[in-house]
Tab-separated table of C-alpha atoms in Angstrom:
chain	number	residue	atom	x	y	z
Y	1	THR	CA	0.072	-0.002	0.064
Y	2	ALA	CA	1.111	3.699	-0.302
Y	3	LEU	CA	1.141	4.002	3.368
Y	4	LYS	CA	3.587	1.046	3.610
Y	5	TYR	CA	5.925	2.468	0.942
Y	6	LEU	CA	5.827	5.864	2.514
Y	7	GLN	CA	6.707	4.442	6.006
Y	8	GLN	CA	9.531	2.699	4.332
Y	9	SER	CA	10.503	6.121	2.738
Y	10	LEU	CA	10.459	7.797	6.271
Y	11	GLN	CA	12.711	5.394	7.685
Y	12	ILE	CA	15.521	6.120	4.808
Y	13	ARG	CA	14.782	9.572	5.195
Y	14	GLN	CA	15.573	9.618	8.836
Y	15	GLN	CA	18.772	7.297	8.560
Y	16	ILE	CA	20.252	9.845	6.024
Y	17	GLY	CA	19.120	12.948	7.679
Y	18	ASP	CA	16.890	14.308	5.244
Y	19	ALA	CA	14.767	16.664	7.157
Y	20	SER	CA	12.784	18.161	4.334
Y	21	GLY	CA	11.972	14.615	2.956
Y	22	MET	CA	10.885	13.684	6.403
Y	23	VAL	CA	8.302	16.694	6.350
Y	24	ALA	CA	7.031	16.066	3.137
Y	25	THR	CA	6.857	12.261	3.723
Y	26	LEU	CA	5.003	12.887	7.188
Y	27	HIS	CA	2.622	15.215	5.539
Y	28	ASN	CA	1.818	12.701	2.735
Y	29	MET	CA	1.194	9.698	5.404
Y	30	ALA	CA	-0.950	12.171	7.361
Y	31	CYS	CA	-3.208	12.823	4.557
Y	32	ILE	CA	-3.505	9.127	3.743
Y	33	SER	CA	-4.578	8.621	7.303
Y	34	LEU	CA	-7.154	11.413	7.175
Y	35	GLU	CA	-8.620	9.753	3.929
Y	36	LYS	CA	-8.971	6.569	5.766
Y	37	GLY	CA	-10.617	8.312	8.516
Y	38	ASP	CA	-8.132	8.082	11.056
Y	39	ARG	CA	-7.936	11.565	12.439
Y	40	GLN	CA	-5.781	10.842	15.559
Y	41	GLN	CA	-2.848	9.391	13.088
Y	42	PHE	CA	-3.460	12.394	10.753
Y	43	LEU	CA	-2.858	14.810	13.823
Y	44	GLU	CA	0.045	12.749	15.147
Y	45	MET	CA	1.983	12.567	11.875
Y	46	GLU	CA	0.978	16.291	10.758
Y	47	MET	CA	2.191	17.487	14.196
Y	48	GLN	CA	5.467	15.773	13.661
Y	49	ALA	CA	5.960	17.247	10.202
Y	50	GLN	CA	5.128	20.737	11.579
Y	51	HIS	CA	7.787	20.380	14.449
Y	52	ILE	CA	10.450	19.417	11.857
Y	53	ALA	CA	9.399	22.020	9.460
Y	54	ARG	CA	9.593	24.768	12.273
Y	55	GLN	CA	13.157	23.459	12.951
Y	56	ILE	CA	14.378	23.801	9.728
Y	57	GLY	CA	12.837	26.952	8.835
Y	58	ASP	CA	10.649	25.187	5.777
Y	59	VAL	CA	8.014	27.958	5.603
Y	60	ARG	CA	6.501	26.781	2.567
Y	61	SER	CA	5.746	23.269	4.263
Y	62	LEU	CA	4.617	25.066	7.237
Y	63	CYS	CA	2.231	27.273	5.517
Y	64	ILE	CA	0.706	23.968	3.809
Y	65	ILE	CA	0.839	21.934	7.326
Y	66	ASN	CA	-0.754	24.676	9.142
Y	67	GLU	CA	-3.572	25.031	6.761
Y	68	TYR	CA	-4.497	21.378	6.999
Y	69	LEU	CA	-3.932	20.840	10.676
Y	70	GLY	CA	-5.992	24.458	11.273
Y	71	SER	CA	-8.921	23.405	8.955
Y	72	ILE	CA	-9.209	19.807	10.711
Y	73	LEU	CA	-9.067	21.201	14.255
Y	74	CYS	CA	-11.663	23.924	13.307
Y	75	ARG	CA	-14.030	21.304	11.786
Y	76	SER	CA	-13.492	18.961	14.908
Y	77	GLY	CA	-14.602	21.708	17.173
Y	78	ASP	CA	-11.046	23.186	18.269
Y	79	VAL	CA	-11.708	26.497	16.650
Y	80	GLU	CA	-9.503	28.240	18.927
Y	81	GLN	CA	-6.370	26.423	18.181
Y	82	GLY	CA	-7.198	25.877	14.505
Y	83	LEU	CA	-8.065	29.481	13.827
Y	84	SER	CA	-4.402	30.055	15.289
Y	85	LEU	CA	-2.793	27.768	12.945
Y	86	LEU	CA	-4.686	29.041	9.856
Y	87	GLU	CA	-3.915	32.613	10.772
Y	88	GLU	CA	-0.354	31.595	10.909
Y	89	SER	CA	-0.609	30.036	7.736
Y	90	LEU	CA	-2.029	33.039	6.008
Y	91	ALA	CA	0.862	34.931	7.176
Y	92	ILE	CA	3.147	32.922	5.828
Y	93	ALA	CA	1.177	32.440	2.844
Y	94	GLN	CA	1.444	36.436	2.255
Y	95	GLN	CA	5.133	36.551	3.006
Y	96	ILE	CA	5.966	33.985	0.565
Y	97	GLN	CA	3.225	34.991	-2.155
Y	98	PHE	CA	1.746	31.312	-1.758
Y	99	PRO	CA	-0.534	30.377	-4.589
Y	100	ASN	CA	-3.454	29.377	-2.508
Y	101	ILE	CA	-3.648	32.422	-0.444
Y	102	ASN	CA	-7.396	33.015	-1.174
Y	103	ARG	CA	-8.246	29.747	0.234
Y	104	ILE	CA	-6.404	30.158	3.293
Y	105	ALA	CA	-7.928	33.671	3.594
Y	106	ALA	CA	-11.406	32.323	3.011
Y	107	ALA	CA	-10.805	29.493	5.863
Y	108	VAL	CA	-9.661	32.229	8.419
Y	109	ALA	CA	-13.022	34.371	7.686
Y	110	HIS	CA	-15.183	31.550	7.890
Y	111	TYR	CA	-13.867	30.250	11.091
Y	112	LYS	CA	-13.647	33.914	12.438
Y	113	LYS	CA	-17.324	34.332	11.730
Y	114	GLN	CA	-18.052	30.831	13.386
Y	115	LYS	CA	-16.221	31.818	16.603
Y	116	ALA	CA	-17.895	35.097	17.091
């Protein structure tokens, strides 16, 4: 399966110290877990990816990861934490001129209204 292949890839990336590759692989694994309905596994893997992305200063990946995490947390009822991540994602998107900035801005606006 794809998840098994990604687990092998993650092990190799860890062995060779490929932090950027680890971020991408963990994010992909998280997305597959979410598609399978495993929210907890998604959160664990995405948070690992987020931690590594922060450590290495990978702002593009951080923008993507925070958008995913923020959206899932908001949909799950944790609007406070989710909105915080979405706002961070939006700030990064503005700095790096990320192509999906409008989608992120719309999510921030939506959850701000929901929070109010």
